[in-house]
PDB file of C-alpha atoms in Angstrom:
ATOM      1  CA  MET A   1      16.729  15.495  -2.479  1.00 59.00           C
ATOM      2  CA  LYS A   2      14.598  18.570  -3.190  1.00 56.00           C
ATOM      3  CA  PHE A   3      11.076  18.801  -1.830  1.00 53.00           C
ATOM      4  CA  GLU A   4       8.124  20.976  -2.763  1.00 56.00           C
ATOM      5  CA  LYS A   5       6.806  23.250  -0.030  1.00 49.00           C
ATOM      6  CA  ARG A   6       3.373  21.590  -0.068  1.00 49.00           C
ATOM      7  CA  HIS A   7       2.992  18.354   1.855  1.00 84.00           C
ATOM      8  CA  ILE A   8       6.665  18.264   2.816  1.00 90.00           C
ATOM      9  CA  SER A   9       6.096  15.842   5.702  1.00 91.00           C
ATOM     10  CA  GLU A  10       4.314  13.396   3.373  1.00 91.00           C
ATOM     11  CA  GLN A  11       7.204  13.518   0.931  1.00 92.00           C
ATOM     12  CA  VAL A  12       9.705  12.958   3.738  1.00 94.00           C
ATOM     13  CA  LEU A  13       7.585  10.051   4.970  1.00 94.00           C
ATOM     14  CA  ILE A  14       7.626   8.371   1.551  1.00 93.00           C
ATOM     15  CA  TYR A  15      11.357   9.000   1.209  1.00 94.00           C
ATOM     16  CA  LEU A  16      12.177   7.429   4.582  1.00 96.00           C
ATOM     17  CA  ARG A  17       9.710   4.594   4.147  1.00 95.00           C
ATOM     18  CA  LYS A  18      11.304   3.583   0.856  1.00 93.00           C
ATOM     19  CA  LYS A  19      14.788   3.689   2.380  1.00 93.00           C
ATOM     20  CA  ILE A  20      13.621   1.380   5.183  1.00 93.00           C
ATOM     21  CA  MET A  21      11.947  -1.023   2.752  1.00 91.00           C
ATOM     22  CA  LEU A  22      15.113  -1.190   0.653  1.00 89.00           C
ATOM     23  CA  GLN A  23      17.322  -1.513   3.762  1.00 88.00           C
ATOM     24  CA  GLU A  24      19.170   1.666   2.901  1.00 91.00           C
ATOM     25  CA  LEU A  25      18.127   2.437   6.456  1.00 93.00           C
ATOM     26  CA  LYS A  26      18.761  -0.818   8.287  1.00 92.00           C
ATOM     27  CA  GLU A  27      17.357  -2.367  11.429  1.00 93.00           C
ATOM     28  CA  GLY A  28      18.844  -0.625  14.450  1.00 94.00           C
ATOM     29  CA  ASP A  29      19.874   2.567  12.609  1.00 95.00           C
ATOM     30  CA  HIS A  30      19.269   5.746  14.572  1.00 95.00           C
ATOM     31  CA  LEU A  31      17.122   8.373  12.788  1.00 94.00           C
ATOM     32  CA  LYS A  32      18.477  11.747  13.864  1.00 93.00           C
ATOM     33  CA  GLU A  33      16.279  14.752  13.119  1.00 92.00           C
ATOM     34  CA  SER A  34      19.290  17.077  12.970  1.00 92.00           C
ATOM     35  CA  GLU A  35      21.108  14.934  10.390  1.00 93.00           C
ATOM     36  CA  LEU A  36      17.986  14.431   8.267  1.00 94.00           C
ATOM     37  CA  SER A  37      17.238  18.146   8.410  1.00 93.00           C
ATOM     38  CA  GLN A  38      20.716  18.903   7.086  1.00 93.00           C
ATOM     39  CA  GLU A  39      20.615  16.112   4.484  1.00 93.00           C
ATOM     40  CA  LEU A  40      17.219  17.142   3.085  1.00 92.00           C
ATOM     41  CA  SER A  41      17.639  20.907   3.600  1.00 92.00           C
ATOM     42  CA  ILE A  42      14.352  21.269   5.445  1.00 93.00           C
ATOM     43  CA  SER A  43      13.303  22.142   8.998  1.00 92.00           C
ATOM     44  CA  ARG A  44      12.871  19.511  11.690  1.00 91.00           C
ATOM     45  CA  GLY A  45       9.072  19.904  11.888  1.00 92.00           C
ATOM     46  CA  PRO A  46       8.176  17.870   8.757  1.00 92.00           C
ATOM     47  CA  ILE A  47      10.796  15.281   9.708  1.00 94.00           C
ATOM     48  CA  ARG A  48       9.262  14.924  13.160  1.00 93.00           C
ATOM     49  CA  GLU A  49       5.806  14.473  11.607  1.00 93.00           C
ATOM     50  CA  ALA A  50       7.109  11.839   9.191  1.00 94.00           C
ATOM     51  CA  ILE A  51       8.849   9.905  11.958  1.00 94.00           C
ATOM     52  CA  SER A  52       5.659   9.950  14.031  1.00 94.00           C
ATOM     53  CA  LYS A  53       3.792   8.365  11.119  1.00 94.00           C
ATOM     54  CA  LEU A  54       6.542   5.769  10.655  1.00 96.00           C
ATOM     55  CA  GLU A  55       6.042   4.835  14.311  1.00 95.00           C
ATOM     56  CA  THR A  56       2.324   4.188  13.755  1.00 93.00           C
ATOM     57  CA  GLU A  57       3.271   1.979  10.799  1.00 93.00           C
ATOM     58  CA  GLY A  58       5.704  -0.009  12.938  1.00 93.00           C
ATOM     59  CA  LEU A  59       8.719   0.900  10.820  1.00 96.00           C
ATOM     60  CA  VAL A  60      10.528   2.758  13.612  1.00 96.00           C
ATOM     61  CA  ILE A  61      10.356   2.770  17.390  1.00 95.00           C
ATOM     62  CA  THR A  62      11.289   5.413  19.939  1.00 91.00           C
ATOM     63  CA  PRO A  63      12.118   3.877  23.343  1.00 88.00           C
ATOM     64  CA  SER A  64      12.259   5.837  26.596  1.00 84.00           C
ATOM     65  CA  ASN A  65      15.765   7.090  25.786  1.00 83.00           C
ATOM     66  CA  GLY A  66      14.278   9.150  22.920  1.00 82.00           C
ATOM     67  CA  ARG A  67      16.434   7.598  20.170  1.00 90.00           C
ATOM     68  CA  THR A  68      14.301   6.699  17.149  1.00 95.00           C
ATOM     69  CA  ILE A  69      15.426   3.303  15.890  1.00 96.00           C
ATOM     70  CA  VAL A  70      14.626   1.678  12.525  1.00 96.00           C
ATOM     71  CA  GLN A  71      12.759  -1.612  12.741  1.00 95.00           C
ATOM     72  CA  LYS A  72      13.267  -4.523  10.368  1.00 91.00           C
ATOM     73  CA  PHE A  73      11.048  -4.613   7.280  1.00 91.00           C
ATOM     74  CA  GLY A  74      10.983  -7.972   5.558  1.00 88.00           C
ATOM     75  CA  GLU A  75       8.920 -10.855   4.277  1.00 88.00           C
ATOM     76  CA  ARG A  76       7.004 -11.371   7.514  1.00 91.00           C
ATOM     77  CA  ASP A  77       5.942  -7.723   7.560  1.00 92.00           C
ATOM     78  CA  ILE A  78       4.638  -7.966   3.997  1.00 93.00           C
ATOM     79  CA  ARG A  79       2.747 -11.158   4.864  1.00 94.00           C
ATOM     80  CA  ASN A  80       1.185  -9.423   7.866  1.00 94.00           C
ATOM     81  CA  LEU A  81       0.131  -6.456   5.738  1.00 94.00           C
ATOM     82  CA  TYR A  82      -1.560  -8.623   3.161  1.00 95.00           C
ATOM     83  CA  GLU A  83      -3.142 -10.978   5.664  1.00 97.00           C
ATOM     84  CA  SER A  84      -4.727  -7.904   7.242  1.00 96.00           C
ATOM     85  CA  ARG A  85      -5.959  -6.738   3.841  1.00 96.00           C
ATOM     86  CA  ILE A  86      -7.405 -10.165   3.102  1.00 97.00           C
ATOM     87  CA  LEU A  87      -9.339 -10.132   6.360  1.00 97.00           C
ATOM     88  CA  LEU A  88     -10.689  -6.611   5.799  1.00 97.00           C
ATOM     89  CA  GLU A  89     -11.510  -6.901   2.109  1.00 97.00           C
ATOM     90  CA  THR A  90     -13.040 -10.371   2.085  1.00 98.00           C
ATOM     91  CA  TYR A  91     -15.214  -9.381   5.035  1.00 98.00           C
ATOM     92  CA  ALA A  92     -16.188  -6.195   3.179  1.00 97.00           C
ATOM     93  CA  LEU A  93     -17.610  -8.331   0.374  1.00 97.00           C
ATOM     94  CA  THR A  94     -20.054  -9.933   2.807  1.00 96.00           C
ATOM     95  CA  ILE A  95     -21.518  -6.619   3.991  1.00 97.00           C
ATOM     96  CA  GLN A  96     -21.867  -4.667   0.753  1.00 95.00           C
ATOM     97  CA  ASP A  97     -24.626  -2.067   0.859  1.00 94.00           C
ATOM     98  CA  GLY A  98     -27.001  -3.049  -1.949  1.00 92.00           C
ATOM     99  CA  GLU A  99     -27.869   0.512  -2.906  1.00 95.00           C
ATOM    100  CA  LEU A 100     -24.235   1.601  -2.962  1.00 94.00           C
ATOM    101  CA  LEU A 101     -23.276  -1.437  -5.020  1.00 94.00           C
ATOM    102  CA  GLU A 102     -26.010  -0.546  -7.486  1.00 93.00           C
ATOM    103  CA  SER A 103     -25.059   3.137  -7.729  1.00 95.00           C
ATOM    104  CA  GLU A 104     -21.266   2.962  -7.336  1.00 96.00           C
ATOM    105  CA  GLY A 105     -20.331  -0.564  -8.403  1.00 95.00           C
ATOM    106  CA  LYS A 106     -19.627   0.672 -11.932  1.00 96.00           C
ATOM    107  CA  LEU A 107     -16.629   2.544 -10.525  1.00 97.00           C
ATOM    108  CA  LEU A 108     -14.872  -0.813 -10.154  1.00 98.00           C
ATOM    109  CA  TYR A 109     -14.888  -1.182 -13.940  1.00 98.00           C
ATOM    110  CA  GLN A 110     -13.803   2.430 -14.376  1.00 98.00           C
ATOM    111  CA  TYR A 111     -10.689   1.768 -12.288  1.00 97.00           C
ATOM    112  CA  ILE A 112     -10.021  -1.440 -14.227  1.00 97.00           C
ATOM    113  CA  GLN A 113     -10.237   0.546 -17.466  1.00 97.00           C
ATOM    114  CA  GLU A 114      -7.796   3.115 -16.083  1.00 96.00           C
ATOM    115  CA  MET A 115      -5.362   0.307 -15.245  1.00 95.00           C
ATOM    116  CA  GLU A 116      -5.708  -1.126 -18.760  1.00 94.00           C
ATOM    117  CA  GLU A 117      -5.188   2.249 -20.435  1.00 94.00           C
ATOM    118  CA  SER A 118      -2.075   2.915 -18.371  1.00 93.00           C
ATOM    119  CA  LEU A 119      -0.615  -0.450 -19.331  1.00 90.00           C
ATOM    120  CA  THR A 120      -0.819   0.436 -23.019  1.00 88.00           C
ATOM    121  CA  GLY A 121       1.676   3.167 -22.216  1.00 86.00           C
ATOM    122  CA  GLY A 122       3.800   0.810 -20.169  1.00 85.00           C
ATOM    123  CA  ILE A 123       2.779   2.396 -16.871  1.00 87.00           C
ATOM    124  CA  GLN A 124       1.506   0.633 -13.751  1.00 88.00           C
ATOM    125  CA  ASN A 125      -1.447   2.633 -12.425  1.00 92.00           C
ATOM    126  CA  VAL A 126      -1.017   2.161  -8.685  1.00 92.00           C
ATOM    127  CA  GLU A 127      -3.655   4.765  -7.858  1.00 94.00           C
ATOM    128  CA  ALA A 128      -6.358   3.031  -9.908  1.00 95.00           C
ATOM    129  CA  ASP A 129      -5.428  -0.341  -8.404  1.00 95.00           C
ATOM    130  CA  LEU A 130      -5.802   0.947  -4.852  1.00 95.00           C
ATOM    131  CA  LYS A 131      -8.963   2.872  -5.723  1.00 97.00           C
ATOM    132  CA  PHE A 132     -10.523  -0.409  -6.858  1.00 97.00           C
ATOM    133  CA  HIS A 133      -9.861  -2.017  -3.491  1.00 97.00           C
ATOM    134  CA  HIS A 134     -10.879   1.115  -1.602  1.00 97.00           C
ATOM    135  CA  GLN A 135     -14.177   1.076  -3.481  1.00 97.00           C
ATOM    136  CA  LEU A 136     -14.906  -2.410  -2.132  1.00 97.00           C
ATOM    137  CA  LEU A 137     -14.623  -0.932   1.344  1.00 97.00           C
ATOM    138  CA  LYS A 138     -16.578   2.233   0.532  1.00 97.00           C
ATOM    139  CA  MET A 139     -19.563   0.210  -0.649  1.00 97.00           C
ATOM    140  CA  THR A 140     -19.946  -1.294   2.821  1.00 97.00           C
ATOM    141  CA  ASP A 141     -20.769   2.146   4.255  1.00 96.00           C
ATOM    142  CA  ASN A 142     -18.795   0.991   7.306  1.00 97.00           C
ATOM    143  CA  ARG A 143     -16.616   3.914   8.362  1.00 97.00           C
ATOM    144  CA  THR A 144     -14.659   1.925  10.941  1.00 97.00           C
ATOM    145  CA  LEU A 145     -13.739  -0.708   8.370  1.00 97.00           C
ATOM    146  CA  ILE A 146     -12.729   1.996   5.901  1.00 97.00           C
ATOM    147  CA  ARG A 147     -10.478   3.690   8.481  1.00 96.00           C
ATOM    148  CA  LEU A 148      -8.749   0.397   9.223  1.00 96.00           C
ATOM    149  CA  TRP A 149      -8.091  -0.163   5.523  1.00 96.00           C
ATOM    150  CA  ASN A 150      -6.884   3.417   5.076  1.00 95.00           C
ATOM    151  CA  SER A 151      -4.350   2.911   7.858  1.00 93.00           C
ATOM    152  CA  LEU A 152      -2.613   0.316   5.631  1.00 93.00           C
ATOM    153  CA  ASN A 153      -3.030   2.139   2.337  1.00 92.00           C
ATOM    154  CA  GLU A 154       0.046   4.368   2.221  1.00 92.00           C
ATOM    155  CA  ILE A 155       2.574   1.745   3.268  1.00 93.00           C
ATOM    156  CA  ILE A 156       1.101  -0.670   0.708  1.00 93.00           C
ATOM    157  CA  LYS A 157       1.248   2.033  -1.982  1.00 92.00           C
ATOM    158  CA  THR A 158       4.930   2.608  -1.255  1.00 92.00           C
ATOM    159  CA  LEU A 159       5.572  -1.139  -1.327  1.00 91.00           C
ATOM    160  CA  ILE A 160       3.967  -1.409  -4.769  1.00 89.00           C
ATOM    161  CA  GLU A 161       5.965   1.561  -6.082  1.00 87.00           C
ATOM    162  CA  VAL A 162       9.243   0.224  -4.733  1.00 87.00           C
ATOM    163  CA  THR A 163       8.728  -3.169  -6.377  1.00 86.00           C
ATOM    164  CA  SER A 164       7.040  -2.014  -9.613  1.00 83.00           C
ATOM    165  CA  GLU A 165      10.002  -3.000 -11.806  1.00 78.00           C
ATOM    166  CA  PHE A 166       9.823  -6.587 -10.563  1.00 81.00           C
ATOM    167  CA  THR A 167       6.057  -6.924 -11.034  1.00 79.00           C
ATOM    168  CA  ALA A 168       5.820  -5.296 -14.479  1.00 80.00           C
ATOM    169  CA  GLU A 169       5.529  -8.591 -16.355  1.00 81.00           C
ATOM    170  CA  ARG A 170       2.511  -9.590 -14.268  1.00 85.00           C
ATOM    171  CA  GLN A 171       0.420  -6.447 -14.813  1.00 88.00           C
ATOM    172  CA  ASN A 172      -1.943  -7.841 -17.472  1.00 91.00           C
ATOM    173  CA  GLU A 173      -2.710 -10.775 -15.195  1.00 92.00           C
ATOM    174  CA  ILE A 174      -3.318  -8.415 -12.270  1.00 92.00           C
ATOM    175  CA  VAL A 175      -5.834  -6.367 -14.263  1.00 94.00           C
ATOM    176  CA  LEU A 176      -7.715  -9.542 -15.236  1.00 96.00           C
ATOM    177  CA  GLU A 177      -7.814 -10.620 -11.580  1.00 96.00           C
ATOM    178  CA  HIS A 178      -9.573  -7.364 -10.710  1.00 97.00           C
ATOM    179  CA  LYS A 179     -12.114  -7.866 -13.480  1.00 98.00           C
ATOM    180  CA  VAL A 180     -13.194 -11.353 -12.403  1.00 98.00           C
ATOM    181  CA  ILE A 181     -13.586 -10.126  -8.811  1.00 98.00           C
ATOM    182  CA  ALA A 182     -15.868  -7.307  -9.997  1.00 97.00           C
ATOM    183  CA  ASP A 183     -17.823  -9.702 -12.212  1.00 98.00           C
ATOM    184  CA  ALA A 184     -18.411 -12.150  -9.356  1.00 97.00           C
ATOM    185  CA  LEU A 185     -19.500  -9.348  -7.030  1.00 96.00           C
ATOM    186  CA  HIS A 186     -21.992  -7.961  -9.540  1.00 95.00           C
ATOM    187  CA  ALA A 187     -23.333 -11.476 -10.107  1.00 96.00           C
ATOM    188  CA  ASN A 188     -23.918 -11.636  -6.330  1.00 94.00           C
ATOM    189  CA  ASN A 189     -21.615 -14.649  -6.083  1.00 97.00           C
ATOM    190  CA  ILE A 190     -19.975 -13.486  -2.869  1.00 96.00           C
ATOM    191  CA  GLU A 191     -18.161 -16.730  -2.098  1.00 97.00           C
ATOM    192  CA  LEU A 192     -16.531 -16.739  -5.528  1.00 98.00           C
ATOM    193  CA  ALA A 193     -15.635 -13.049  -5.208  1.00 97.00           C
ATOM    194  CA  GLN A 194     -14.044 -13.726  -1.823  1.00 98.00           C
ATOM    195  CA  SER A 195     -12.068 -16.670  -3.172  1.00 98.00           C
ATOM    196  CA  LEU A 196     -10.827 -14.676  -6.168  1.00 98.00           C
ATOM    197  CA  LEU A 197      -9.929 -11.709  -3.981  1.00 98.00           C
ATOM    198  CA  ARG A 198      -8.054 -13.880  -1.510  1.00 98.00           C
ATOM    199  CA  THR A 199      -6.081 -15.529  -4.335  1.00 97.00           C
ATOM    200  CA  HIS A 200      -5.317 -12.123  -5.844  1.00 95.00           C
ATOM    201  CA  LEU A 201      -3.979 -10.678  -2.578  1.00 96.00           C
ATOM    202  CA  GLU A 202      -2.046 -13.815  -1.662  1.00 95.00           C
ATOM    203  CA  GLY A 203      -0.388 -13.671  -5.080  1.00 92.00           C
ATOM    204  CA  ALA A 204       0.477 -10.016  -4.523  1.00 91.00           C
ATOM    205  CA  SER A 205       1.983 -10.860  -1.137  1.00 93.00           C
ATOM    206  CA  ASP A 206       4.164 -13.560  -2.715  1.00 92.00           C
ATOM    207  CA  TYR A 207       5.324 -11.306  -5.527  1.00 89.00           C
ATOM    208  CA  TYR A 208       6.129  -8.314  -3.353  1.00 89.00           C
ATOM    209  CA  SER A 209       7.926 -10.479  -0.800  1.00 88.00           C
ATOM    210  CA  LYS A 210      10.206 -11.887  -3.509  1.00 87.00           C
ATOM    211  CA  ALA A 211      10.739  -8.452  -5.047  1.00 85.00           C
ATOM    212  CA  VAL A 212      11.678  -6.807  -1.743  1.00 84.00           C
ATOM    213  CA  PHE A 213      14.020  -9.705  -0.939  1.00 81.00           C
ATOM    214  CA  GLU A 214      15.793  -9.204  -4.279  1.00 82.00           C
ATOM    215  CA  LEU A 215      15.972  -5.444  -3.853  1.00 78.00           C
ATOM    216  CA  GLN A 216      17.330  -5.733  -0.323  1.00 76.00           C
ATOM    217  CA  GLY A 217      19.802  -8.338  -1.500  1.00 70.00           C
ATOM    218  CA  GLU A 218      21.112  -5.979  -4.149  1.00 57.00           C
ATOM    219  CA  GLY A 219      21.646  -3.332  -1.518  1.00 47.00           C
ATOM    220  CA  GLU A 220      23.939  -5.501   0.584  1.00 47.00           C
TER     221      GLU A 220
END
């Protein structure tokens, strides 16, 4: 692996996170800074930063003996991630700031358009997808809620990227699901928007769980 000088720790984080998700780094494996430094041809500093972030995400643990150990990542972890998103995002729909919805709600359709345009080129626009959901949080003007959502964002982004090949056939349906959520929100039908959003995220949880299971199975 070769890494750019900018944001090295972030690149290492993504690299290690993907290996854990795919069970290339398995439960109980010891992450050694010295070995990773040699493998990736970088200093230990960025590796240490990446491992610290993995700890906050619950993907590794460092007991009192100082040995950083990989934790299991499986179906239950994906369910927990998406259940947390459902709680945060459906609640966000109930506390939308009216002025922000009026002035920034059109961004939801902009992100949907970006997803549609990417699909014509056969590309899944993960950034636009996550921006759509982030916008739902931003329009609450609730900084605490936004920080909680942001704490899940990167691990979810990696999950989507890892499983993109398995979810490709569902992308048109996913884009449509975003559109009906936006339509319901702009029509001030909050209950419908919540129901559609919950169904959308539950479907994503199911799909990603199956995809990760297949990917991990191939690695065995």
